[in-house]
């Protein structure tokens, strides 16, 4: 007869430190466009397969990310959006913005402009390819945009100034330097969100327990398989009740709830980026009906 497992769990989730995140995180930032909106212009930023970083170089405006409140864009603002997010950049009517005199640093760079006038906003846009403990595309699991403002934190305005200088007067090594400076911005964003309870990156908390991580890895990389609480507990080499308790302590939700969230996020991206039918998408994410 199997005796019930009785455990006491803390009321708060274990916090994941920045060092723990960076230890398992690999980020590659790939700049692809300079976007400029002026006057009453609204620039469609489209949707991309990868998460995107938008780095405001000059001026002011508003980011409109479908499904979320407007996000203020001013010099030094950094926005990271999940993949397949429909985004629009709008110029502020009252913020003057000097033009950046520059040439593309690399064939990857493109220049997108709309509107005219002395007011506006200029943004450097980058794709982010990130993996965490061997799992690729981790920013695909974001449930909301990440936003920070470099001017609110000491020591980072110098990075902003360097990027502006390199874009305005490109020279040998500029592309690599800008890429490195943008990675610093990424670390800063993780510093802001990594130690906050209920953070958009809170799912990384399972990295503190290798048993939980094996189950999370199954959820993130094999959403289409017929997972159950019992099968995930076996993957973690834990009893059903112990696994359920530890998992909810780390995430504030059960493993099946996280599985549904990940499946629906993948379905949303597939519907936005492919021509697959709803029936085909549901099968690919693990639902048979």
C-alpha positions as protocol buffer text, in pm:
chain_id: "A"
residue {
  index: 1
  type: UNK
  ca { x: 0 y: 0 z: 0 }
}
residue {
  index: 2
  type: UNK
  ca { x: 144 y: 335 z: -102 }
}
residue {
  index: 3
  type: UNK
  ca { x: 131 y: 581 z: 186 }
}
residue {
  index: 4
  type: UNK
  ca { x: 30 y: 942 z: 109 }
}
residue {
  index: 5
  type: UNK
  ca { x: 316 y: 1187 z: 74 }
}
residue {
  index: 6
  type: UNK
  ca { x: 283 y: 1474 z: 322 }
}
residue {
  index: 7
  type: UNK
  ca { x: 497 y: 1778 z: 251 }
}
residue {
  index: 8
  type: UNK
  ca { x: 493 y: 2141 z: 360 }
}
residue {
  index: 9
  type: UNK
  ca { x: 552 y: 2395 z: 84 }
}
residue {
  index: 10
  type: UNK
  ca { x: 643 y: 2762 z: 131 }
}
residue {
  index: 11
  type: UNK
  ca { x: 382 y: 3025 z: 52 }
}
residue {
  index: 12
  type: UNK
  ca { x: 614 y: 3210 z: -185 }
}
residue {
  index: 13
  type: UNK
  ca { x: 793 y: 3084 z: -493 }
}
residue {
  index: 14
  type: UNK
  ca { x: 1173 y: 3048 z: -486 }
}
residue {
  index: 15
  type: UNK
  ca { x: 1330 y: 3349 z: -650 }
}
residue {
  index: 16
  type: UNK
  ca { x: 1558 y: 3301 z: -948 }
}
residue {
  index: 17
  type: UNK
  ca { x: 1867 y: 3521 z: -934 }
}
residue {
  index: 18
  type: UNK
  ca { x: 2021 y: 3697 z: -1232 }
}
residue {
  index: 19
  type: UNK
  ca { x: 2337 y: 3488 z: -1198 }
}
residue {
  index: 20
  type: UNK
  ca { x: 2130 y: 3168 z: -1219 }
}
residue {
  index: 21
  type: UNK
  ca { x: 1956 y: 3294 z: -1532 }
}
residue {
  index: 22
  type: UNK
  ca { x: 2280 y: 3404 z: -1701 }
}
residue {
  index: 23
  type: UNK
  ca { x: 2446 y: 3073 z: -1614 }
}
residue {
  index: 24
  type: UNK
  ca { x: 2204 y: 2888 z: -1841 }
}
residue {
  index: 25
  type: UNK
  ca { x: 2121 y: 3162 z: -2090 }
}
residue {
  index: 26
  type: UNK
  ca { x: 2267 y: 3213 z: -2436 }
}
residue {
  index: 27
  type: UNK
  ca { x: 2147 y: 3522 z: -2626 }
}
residue {
  index: 28
  type: UNK
  ca { x: 2225 y: 3625 z: -2983 }
}
residue {
  index: 29
  type: UNK
  ca { x: 2100 y: 3970 z: -3088 }
}
residue {
  index: 30
  type: UNK
  ca { x: 2077 y: 4034 z: -3464 }
}
residue {
  index: 31
  type: UNK
  ca { x: 2001 y: 4394 z: -3570 }
}
residue {
  index: 32
  type: UNK
  ca { x: 1788 y: 4405 z: -3883 }
}
residue {
  index: 33
  type: UNK
  ca { x: 1630 y: 4751 z: -3924 }
}
residue {
  index: 34
  type: UNK
  ca { x: 1623 y: 5118 z: -3836 }
}
residue {
  index: 35
  type: UNK
  ca { x: 1262 y: 5237 z: -3814 }
}
residue {
  index: 36
  type: UNK
  ca { x: 1161 y: 5604 z: -3821 }
}
residue {
  index: 37
  type: UNK
  ca { x: 810 y: 5749 z: -3779 }
}
residue {
  index: 38
  type: UNK
  ca { x: 743 y: 6125 z: -3810 }
}
residue {
  index: 39
  type: UNK
  ca { x: 451 y: 6364 z: -3809 }
}
residue {
  index: 40
  type: UNK
  ca { x: 128 y: 6166 z: -3779 }
}
residue {
  index: 41
  type: UNK
  ca { x: 301 y: 5859 z: -3918 }
}
residue {
  index: 42
  type: UNK
  ca { x: 224 y: 5507 z: -3800 }
}
residue {
  index: 43
  type: UNK
  ca { x: 483 y: 5251 z: -3907 }
}
residue {
  index: 44
  type: UNK
  ca { x: 371 y: 4888 z: -3928 }
}
residue {
  index: 45
  type: UNK
  ca { x: 650 y: 4682 z: -3773 }
}
residue {
  index: 46
  type: UNK
  ca { x: 483 y: 4361 z: -3886 }
}
residue {
  index: 47
  type: UNK
  ca { x: 529 y: 4023 z: -3720 }
}
residue {
  index: 48
  type: UNK
  ca { x: 838 y: 3803 z: -3706 }
}
residue {
  index: 49
  type: UNK
  ca { x: 916 y: 3441 z: -3622 }
}
residue {
  index: 50
  type: UNK
  ca { x: 1158 y: 3549 z: -3350 }
}
residue {
  index: 51
  type: UNK
  ca { x: 1117 y: 3768 z: -3046 }
}
residue {
  index: 52
  type: UNK
  ca { x: 1218 y: 4126 z: -3124 }
}
residue {
  index: 53
  type: UNK
  ca { x: 1402 y: 4396 z: -2932 }
}
residue {
  index: 54
  type: UNK
  ca { x: 1311 y: 4757 z: -3014 }
}
residue {
  index: 55
  type: UNK
  ca { x: 1565 y: 5009 z: -2890 }
}
residue {
  index: 56
  type: UNK
  ca { x: 1459 y: 5376 z: -2906 }
}
residue {
  index: 57
  type: UNK
  ca { x: 1754 y: 5583 z: -3027 }
}
residue {
  index: 58
  type: UNK
  ca { x: 1594 y: 5929 z: -3044 }
}
residue {
  index: 59
  type: UNK
  ca { x: 1265 y: 6116 z: -3015 }
}
residue {
  index: 60
  type: UNK
  ca { x: 945 y: 5985 z: -2860 }
}
residue {
  index: 61
  type: UNK
  ca { x: 635 y: 5795 z: -2961 }
}
residue {
  index: 62
  type: UNK
  ca { x: 423 y: 5494 z: -2876 }
}
residue {
  index: 63
  type: UNK
  ca { x: 456 y: 5121 z: -2937 }
}
residue {
  index: 64
  type: UNK
  ca { x: 126 y: 4950 z: -3000 }
}
residue {
  index: 65
  type: UNK
  ca { x: 151 y: 4575 z: -2942 }
}
residue {
  index: 66
  type: UNK
  ca { x: -171 y: 4395 z: -3031 }
}
residue {
  index: 67
  type: UNK
  ca { x: -352 y: 4283 z: -2716 }
}
residue {
  index: 68
  type: UNK
  ca { x: -163 y: 4513 z: -2477 }
}
residue {
  index: 69
  type: UNK
  ca { x: -195 y: 4876 z: -2362 }
}
residue {
  index: 70
  type: UNK
  ca { x: 14 y: 5135 z: -2548 }
}
residue {
  index: 71
  type: UNK
  ca { x: 381 y: 5147 z: -2442 }
}
residue {
  index: 72
  type: UNK
  ca { x: 557 y: 5484 z: -2418 }
}
residue {
  index: 73
  type: UNK
  ca { x: 866 y: 5499 z: -2641 }
}
residue {
  index: 74
  type: UNK
  ca { x: 1134 y: 5754 z: -2559 }
}
residue {
  index: 75
  type: UNK
  ca { x: 1511 y: 5766 z: -2603 }
}
residue {
  index: 76
  type: UNK
  ca { x: 1651 y: 5477 z: -2402 }
}
residue {
  index: 77
  type: UNK
  ca { x: 1337 y: 5263 z: -2395 }
}
residue {
  index: 78
  type: UNK
  ca { x: 1393 y: 4894 z: -2468 }
}
residue {
  index: 79
  type: UNK
  ca { x: 1096 y: 4675 z: -2559 }
}
residue {
  index: 80
  type: UNK
  ca { x: 1108 y: 4298 z: -2610 }
}
residue {
  index: 81
  type: UNK
  ca { x: 803 y: 4147 z: -2777 }
}
residue {
  index: 82
  type: UNK
  ca { x: 713 y: 3776 z: -2809 }
}
residue {
  index: 83
  type: UNK
  ca { x: 722 y: 3617 z: -3157 }
}
residue {
  index: 84
  type: UNK
  ca { x: 424 y: 3675 z: -3388 }
}
residue {
  index: 85
  type: UNK
  ca { x: 327 y: 3997 z: -3208 }
}
residue {
  index: 86
  type: UNK
  ca { x: 164 y: 4254 z: -3438 }
}
residue {
  index: 87
  type: UNK
  ca { x: 334 y: 4586 z: -3364 }
}
residue {
  index: 88
  type: UNK
  ca { x: 298 y: 4947 z: -3474 }
}
residue {
  index: 89
  type: UNK
  ca { x: 528 y: 5243 z: -3406 }
}
residue {
  index: 90
  type: UNK
  ca { x: 358 y: 5584 z: -3377 }
}
residue {
  index: 91
  type: UNK
  ca { x: 533 y: 5921 z: -3361 }
}
residue {
  index: 92
  type: UNK
  ca { x: 463 y: 6166 z: -3081 }
}
residue {
  index: 93
  type: UNK
  ca { x: 328 y: 6496 z: -3212 }
}
residue {
  index: 94
  type: UNK
  ca { x: 510 y: 6704 z: -2951 }
}
residue {
  index: 95
  type: UNK
  ca { x: 857 y: 6545 z: -2937 }
}
residue {
  index: 96
  type: UNK
  ca { x: 1117 y: 6693 z: -3171 }
}
residue {
  index: 97
  type: UNK
  ca { x: 1360 y: 6443 z: -3319 }
}
residue {
  index: 98
  type: UNK
  ca { x: 1680 y: 6515 z: -3510 }
}
residue {
  index: 99
  type: UNK
  ca { x: 1759 y: 6289 z: -3803 }
}
residue {
  index: 100
  type: UNK
  ca { x: 2038 y: 6035 z: -3768 }
}
residue {
  index: 101
  type: UNK
  ca { x: 2297 y: 6077 z: -4042 }
}
residue {
  index: 102
  type: UNK
  ca { x: 2410 y: 5725 z: -4112 }
}
residue {
  index: 103
  type: UNK
  ca { x: 2446 y: 5451 z: -4369 }
}
residue {
  index: 104
  type: UNK
  ca { x: 2349 y: 5086 z: -4320 }
}
residue {
  index: 105
  type: UNK
  ca { x: 2621 y: 4901 z: -4128 }
}
residue {
  index: 106
  type: UNK
  ca { x: 2552 y: 4568 z: -4291 }
}
residue {
  index: 107
  type: UNK
  ca { x: 2328 y: 4423 z: -4567 }
}
residue {
  index: 108
  type: UNK
  ca { x: 2105 y: 4293 z: -4285 }
}
residue {
  index: 109
  type: UNK
  ca { x: 2013 y: 4651 z: -4189 }
}
residue {
  index: 110
  type: UNK
  ca { x: 1709 y: 4803 z: -4358 }
}
residue {
  index: 111
  type: UNK
  ca { x: 1566 y: 5152 z: -4326 }
}
residue {
  index: 112
  type: UNK
  ca { x: 1189 y: 5189 z: -4281 }
}
residue {
  index: 113
  type: UNK
  ca { x: 1040 y: 5539 z: -4272 }
}
residue {
  index: 114
  type: UNK
  ca { x: 697 y: 5698 z: -4271 }
}
residue {
  index: 115
  type: UNK
  ca { x: 559 y: 6050 z: -4229 }
}
residue {
  index: 116
  type: UNK
  ca { x: 742 y: 6382 z: -4227 }
}
residue {
  index: 117
  type: UNK
  ca { x: 808 y: 6669 z: -3988 }
}
residue {
  index: 118
  type: UNK
  ca { x: 1041 y: 6771 z: -3707 }
}
residue {
  index: 119
  type: UNK
  ca { x: 871 y: 6544 z: -3454 }
}
residue {
  index: 120
  type: UNK
  ca { x: 916 y: 6169 z: -3451 }
}
residue {
  index: 121
  type: UNK
  ca { x: 1085 y: 5860 z: -3309 }
}
residue {
  index: 122
  type: UNK
  ca { x: 1376 y: 5647 z: -3435 }
}
residue {
  index: 123
  type: UNK
  ca { x: 1414 y: 5285 z: -3327 }
}
residue {
  index: 124
  type: UNK
  ca { x: 1675 y: 5014 z: -3384 }
}
residue {
  index: 125
  type: UNK
  ca { x: 1503 y: 4677 z: -3425 }
}
residue {
  index: 126
  type: UNK
  ca { x: 1669 y: 4343 z: -3356 }
}
residue {
  index: 127
  type: UNK
  ca { x: 1580 y: 3977 z: -3360 }
}
residue {
  index: 128
  type: UNK
  ca { x: 1661 y: 3786 z: -3043 }
}
residue {
  index: 129
  type: UNK
  ca { x: 1759 y: 3421 z: -3066 }
}
residue {
  index: 130
  type: UNK
  ca { x: 1785 y: 3289 z: -2711 }
}
residue {
  index: 131
  type: UNK
  ca { x: 1825 y: 2947 z: -2554 }
}
residue {
  index: 132
  type: UNK
  ca { x: 1807 y: 2847 z: -2190 }
}
residue {
  index: 133
  type: UNK
  ca { x: 1966 y: 2525 z: -2068 }
}
residue {
  index: 134
  type: UNK
  ca { x: 1951 y: 2384 z: -2419 }
}
residue {
  index: 135
  type: UNK
  ca { x: 1594 y: 2493 z: -2500 }
}
residue {
  index: 136
  type: UNK
  ca { x: 1577 y: 2729 z: -2798 }
}
residue {
  index: 137
  type: UNK
  ca { x: 1333 y: 3014 z: -2848 }
}
residue {
  index: 138
  type: UNK
  ca { x: 1273 y: 3087 z: -2481 }
}
residue {
  index: 139
  type: UNK
  ca { x: 1125 y: 3432 z: -2549 }
}
residue {
  index: 140
  type: UNK
  ca { x: 852 y: 3253 z: -2740 }
}
residue {
  index: 141
  type: UNK
  ca { x: 710 y: 3165 z: -2397 }
}
residue {
  index: 142
  type: UNK
  ca { x: 674 y: 3525 z: -2288 }
}
residue {
  index: 143
  type: UNK
  ca { x: 317 y: 3609 z: -2198 }
}
residue {
  index: 144
  type: UNK
  ca { x: 366 y: 3986 z: -2216 }
}
residue {
  index: 145
  type: UNK
  ca { x: 616 y: 4240 z: -2358 }
}
residue {
  index: 146
  type: UNK
  ca { x: 919 y: 4326 z: -2145 }
}
residue {
  index: 147
  type: UNK
  ca { x: 992 y: 4698 z: -2108 }
}
residue {
  index: 148
  type: UNK
  ca { x: 1270 y: 4893 z: -1941 }
}
residue {
  index: 149
  type: UNK
  ca { x: 1410 y: 5247 z: -1963 }
}
residue {
  index: 150
  type: UNK
  ca { x: 1788 y: 5282 z: -1962 }
}
residue {
  index: 151
  type: UNK
  ca { x: 1782 y: 5642 z: -1840 }
}
residue {
  index: 152
  type: UNK
  ca { x: 1631 y: 5530 z: -1511 }
}
residue {
  index: 153
  type: UNK
  ca { x: 1943 y: 5330 z: -1423 }
}
residue {
  index: 154
  type: UNK
  ca { x: 2295 y: 5462 z: -1374 }
}
residue {
  index: 155
  type: UNK
  ca { x: 2582 y: 5329 z: -1582 }
}
residue {
  index: 156
  type: UNK
  ca { x: 2386 y: 5245 z: -1895 }
}
residue {
  index: 157
  type: UNK
  ca { x: 2349 y: 5581 z: -2069 }
}
residue {
  index: 158
  type: UNK
  ca { x: 2708 y: 5541 z: -2190 }
}
residue {
  index: 159
  type: UNK
  ca { x: 2601 y: 5228 z: -2382 }
}
residue {
  index: 160
  type: UNK
  ca { x: 2321 y: 5427 z: -2546 }
}
residue {
  index: 161
  type: UNK
  ca { x: 2564 y: 5706 z: -2644 }
}
residue {
  index: 162
  type: UNK
  ca { x: 2808 y: 5453 z: -2793 }
}
residue {
  index: 163
  type: UNK
  ca { x: 2536 y: 5297 z: -3006 }
}
residue {
  index: 164
  type: UNK
  ca { x: 2427 y: 5640 z: -3132 }
}
residue {
  index: 165
  type: UNK
  ca { x: 2787 y: 5729 z: -3219 }
}
residue {
  index: 166
  type: UNK
  ca { x: 2851 y: 5399 z: -3400 }
}
residue {
  index: 167
  type: UNK
  ca { x: 2532 y: 5428 z: -3606 }
}
residue {
  index: 168
  type: UNK
  ca { x: 2600 y: 5794 z: -3693 }
}
residue {
  index: 169
  type: UNK
  ca { x: 2961 y: 5727 z: -3800 }
}
residue {
  index: 170
  type: UNK
  ca { x: 3010 y: 5355 z: -3876 }
}
residue {
  index: 171
  type: UNK
  ca { x: 3361 y: 5219 z: -3897 }
}
residue {
  index: 172
  type: UNK
  ca { x: 3537 y: 4886 z: -3884 }
}
residue {
  index: 173
  type: UNK
  ca { x: 3398 y: 4679 z: -3596 }
}
residue {
  index: 174
  type: UNK
  ca { x: 3084 y: 4893 z: -3551 }
}
residue {
  index: 175
  type: UNK
  ca { x: 2844 y: 4606 z: -3618 }
}
residue {
  index: 176
  type: UNK
  ca { x: 3006 y: 4382 z: -3356 }
}
residue {
  index: 177
  type: UNK
  ca { x: 3024 y: 4664 z: -3102 }
}
residue {
  index: 178
  type: UNK
  ca { x: 2656 y: 4753 z: -3143 }
}
residue {
  index: 179
  type: UNK
  ca { x: 2565 y: 4386 z: -3104 }
}
residue {
  index: 180
  type: UNK
  ca { x: 2766 y: 4367 z: -2781 }
}
residue {
  index: 181
  type: UNK
  ca { x: 2609 y: 4684 z: -2643 }
}
residue {
  index: 182
  type: UNK
  ca { x: 2262 y: 4553 z: -2719 }
}
residue {
  index: 183
  type: UNK
  ca { x: 2346 y: 4237 z: -2527 }
}
residue {
  index: 184
  type: UNK
  ca { x: 2420 y: 4463 z: -2230 }
}
residue {
  index: 185
  type: UNK
  ca { x: 2066 y: 4596 z: -2267 }
}
residue {
  index: 186
  type: UNK
  ca { x: 1938 y: 4239 z: -2253 }
}
residue {
  index: 187
  type: UNK
  ca { x: 2124 y: 4175 z: -1928 }
}
residue {
  index: 188
  type: UNK
  ca { x: 1975 y: 4491 z: -1786 }
}
residue {
  index: 189
  type: UNK
  ca { x: 1622 y: 4377 z: -1873 }
}
residue {
  index: 190
  type: UNK
  ca { x: 1686 y: 4042 z: -1707 }
}
residue {
  index: 191
  type: UNK
  ca { x: 1821 y: 4226 z: -1404 }
}
residue {
  index: 192
  type: UNK
  ca { x: 1493 y: 4416 z: -1379 }
}
residue {
  index: 193
  type: UNK
  ca { x: 1266 y: 4114 z: -1425 }
}
residue {
  index: 194
  type: UNK
  ca { x: 1473 y: 3822 z: -1304 }
}
residue {
  index: 195
  type: UNK
  ca { x: 1426 y: 3881 z: -930 }
}
residue {
  index: 196
  type: UNK
  ca { x: 1062 y: 3990 z: -934 }
}
residue {
  index: 197
  type: UNK
  ca { x: 789 y: 3754 z: -814 }
}
residue {
  index: 198
  type: UNK
  ca { x: 526 y: 3683 z: -1081 }
}
residue {
  index: 199
  type: UNK
  ca { x: 787 y: 3787 z: -1341 }
}
residue {
  index: 200
  type: UNK
  ca { x: 720 y: 3706 z: -1710 }
}
residue {
  index: 201
  type: UNK
  ca { x: 1036 y: 3494 z: -1680 }
}
residue {
  index: 202
  type: UNK
  ca { x: 920 y: 3312 z: -1366 }
}
residue {
  index: 203
  type: UNK
  ca { x: 899 y: 2977 z: -1548 }
}
residue {
  index: 204
  type: UNK
  ca { x: 1280 y: 2968 z: -1534 }
}
residue {
  index: 205
  type: UNK
  ca { x: 1250 y: 2905 z: -1159 }
}
residue {
  index: 206
  type: UNK
  ca { x: 1235 y: 2532 z: -1231 }
}
residue {
  index: 207
  type: UNK
  ca { x: 1605 y: 2549 z: -1317 }
}
residue {
  index: 208
  type: UNK
  ca { x: 1675 y: 2542 z: -944 }
}
residue {
  index: 209
  type: UNK
  ca { x: 1542 y: 2185 z: -929 }
}
residue {
  index: 210
  type: UNK
  ca { x: 1672 y: 1945 z: -1194 }
}
residue {
  index: 211
  type: UNK
  ca { x: 1377 y: 1713 z: -1134 }
}
residue {
  index: 212
  type: UNK
  ca { x: 1127 y: 1985 z: -1223 }
}
residue {
  index: 213
  type: UNK
  ca { x: 1342 y: 2100 z: -1515 }
}
residue {
  index: 214
  type: UNK
  ca { x: 1312 y: 1759 z: -1685 }
}
residue {
  index: 215
  type: UNK
  ca { x: 933 y: 1793 z: -1677 }
}
residue {
  index: 216
  type: UNK
  ca { x: 936 y: 2156 z: -1793 }
}
residue {
  index: 217
  type: UNK
  ca { x: 1167 y: 2061 z: -2079 }
}
residue {
  index: 218
  type: UNK
  ca { x: 909 y: 1804 z: -2194 }
}
residue {
  index: 219
  type: UNK
  ca { x: 634 y: 2068 z: -2181 }
}
residue {
  index: 220
  type: UNK
  ca { x: 834 y: 2329 z: -2372 }
}
residue {
  index: 221
  type: UNK
  ca { x: 983 y: 2107 z: -2641 }
}
residue {
  index: 222
  type: UNK
  ca { x: 726 y: 1827 z: -2684 }
}
residue {
  index: 223
  type: UNK
  ca { x: 391 y: 1996 z: -2646 }
}
residue {
  index: 224
  type: UNK
  ca { x: 231 y: 1757 z: -2895 }
}
residue {
  index: 225
  type: UNK
  ca { x: 281 y: 1447 z: -2679 }
}
residue {
  index: 226
  type: UNK
  ca { x: -6 y: 1315 z: -2460 }
}
residue {
  index: 227
  type: UNK
  ca { x: 129 y: 1448 z: -2131 }
}
residue {
  index: 228
  type: UNK
  ca { x: -54 y: 1392 z: -1805 }
}
residue {
  index: 229
  type: UNK
  ca { x: 19 y: 1476 z: -1443 }
}
residue {
  index: 230
  type: UNK
  ca { x: 126 y: 1115 z: -1391 }
}
residue {
  index: 231
  type: UNK
  ca { x: 361 y: 1103 z: -1692 }
}
residue {
  index: 232
  type: UNK
  ca { x: 524 y: 1435 z: -1605 }
}
residue {
  index: 233
  type: UNK
  ca { x: 572 y: 1324 z: -1244 }
}
residue {
  index: 234
  type: UNK
  ca { x: 744 y: 1009 z: -1372 }
}
residue {
  index: 235
  type: UNK
  ca { x: 974 y: 1223 z: -1588 }
}
residue {
  index: 236
  type: UNK
  ca { x: 1066 y: 1418 z: -1274 }
}
residue {
  index: 237
  type: UNK
  ca { x: 1113 y: 1094 z: -1076 }
}
residue {
  index: 238
  type: UNK
  ca { x: 872 y: 1222 z: -813 }
}
residue {
  index: 239
  type: UNK
  ca { x: 543 y: 1103 z: -670 }
}
residue {
  index: 240
  type: UNK
  ca { x: 233 y: 1259 z: -824 }
}
residue {
  index: 241
  type: UNK
  ca { x: 146 y: 1463 z: -513 }
}
residue {
  index: 242
  type: UNK
  ca { x: 505 y: 1573 z: -447 }
}
residue {
  index: 243
  type: UNK
  ca { x: 553 y: 1680 z: -810 }
}
residue {
  index: 244
  type: UNK
  ca { x: 224 y: 1873 z: -818 }
}
residue {
  index: 245
  type: UNK
  ca { x: 310 y: 2054 z: -495 }
}
residue {
  index: 246
  type: UNK
  ca { x: 665 y: 2151 z: -593 }
}
residue {
  index: 247
  type: UNK
  ca { x: 551 y: 2260 z: -939 }
}
residue {
  index: 248
  type: UNK
  ca { x: 280 y: 2489 z: -810 }
}
residue {
  index: 249
  type: UNK
  ca { x: 521 y: 2636 z: -556 }
}
residue {
  index: 250
  type: UNK
  ca { x: 763 y: 2728 z: -837 }
}
residue {
  index: 251
  type: UNK
  ca { x: 506 y: 2855 z: -1087 }
}
residue {
  index: 252
  type: UNK
  ca { x: 191 y: 2945 z: -902 }
}
residue {
  index: 253
  type: UNK
  ca { x: 8 y: 2709 z: -1140 }
}
residue {
  index: 254
  type: UNK
  ca { x: -10 y: 2337 z: -1207 }
}
residue {
  index: 255
  type: UNK
  ca { x: 186 y: 2153 z: -1480 }
}
residue {
  index: 256
  type: UNK
  ca { x: -122 y: 2083 z: -1693 }
}
residue {
  index: 257
  type: UNK
  ca { x: -215 y: 2452 z: -1679 }
}
residue {
  index: 258
  type: UNK
  ca { x: 134 y: 2545 z: -1800 }
}
residue {
  index: 259
  type: UNK
  ca { x: 107 y: 2282 z: -2075 }
}
residue {
  index: 260
  type: UNK
  ca { x: -219 y: 2438 z: -2198 }
}
residue {
  index: 261
  type: UNK
  ca { x: -59 y: 2784 z: -2192 }
}
residue {
  index: 262
  type: UNK
  ca { x: 242 y: 2668 z: -2395 }
}
residue {
  index: 263
  type: UNK
  ca { x: 23 y: 2477 z: -2644 }
}
residue {
  index: 264
  type: UNK
  ca { x: -204 y: 2774 z: -2705 }
}
residue {
  index: 265
  type: UNK
  ca { x: 94 y: 3008 z: -2742 }
}
residue {
  index: 266
  type: UNK
  ca { x: 241 y: 2780 z: -3007 }
}
residue {
  index: 267
  type: UNK
  ca { x: -99 y: 2756 z: -3178 }
}
residue {
  index: 268
  type: UNK
  ca { x: -128 y: 3136 z: -3190 }
}
residue {
  index: 269
  type: UNK
  ca { x: 214 y: 3166 z: -3355 }
}
residue {
  index: 270
  type: UNK
  ca { x: 136 y: 2893 z: -3608 }
}
residue {
  index: 271
  type: UNK
  ca { x: -196 y: 3056 z: -3701 }
}
residue {
  index: 272
  type: UNK
  ca { x: -27 y: 3394 z: -3739 }
}
residue {
  index: 273
  type: UNK
  ca { x: 277 y: 3279 z: -3936 }
}
residue {
  index: 274
  type: UNK
  ca { x: 151 y: 2984 z: -4149 }
}
residue {
  index: 275
  type: UNK
  ca { x: -142 y: 2888 z: -4373 }
}
residue {
  index: 276
  type: UNK
  ca { x: -224 y: 2577 z: -4170 }
}
residue {
  index: 277
  type: UNK
  ca { x: -588 y: 2513 z: -4088 }
}
residue {
  index: 278
  type: UNK
  ca { x: -715 y: 2522 z: -3730 }
}
residue {
  index: 279
  type: UNK
  ca { x: -761 y: 2144 z: -3745 }
}
residue {
  index: 280
  type: UNK
  ca { x: -398 y: 2092 z: -3850 }
}
residue {
  index: 281
  type: UNK
  ca { x: -273 y: 2328 z: -3581 }
}
residue {
  index: 282
  type: UNK
  ca { x: -470 y: 2156 z: -3304 }
}
residue {
  index: 283
  type: UNK
  ca { x: -322 y: 1820 z: -3399 }
}
residue {
  index: 284
  type: UNK
  ca { x: 30 y: 1959 z: -3405 }
}
residue {
  index: 285
  type: UNK
  ca { x: 0 y: 2096 z: -3052 }
}
residue {
  index: 286
  type: UNK
  ca { x: -135 y: 1771 z: -2907 }
}
residue {
  index: 287
  type: UNK
  ca { x: -513 y: 1795 z: -2922 }
}
residue {
  index: 288
  type: UNK
  ca { x: -693 y: 1514 z: -3107 }
}
residue {
  index: 289
  type: UNK
  ca { x: -1030 y: 1687 z: -3113 }
}
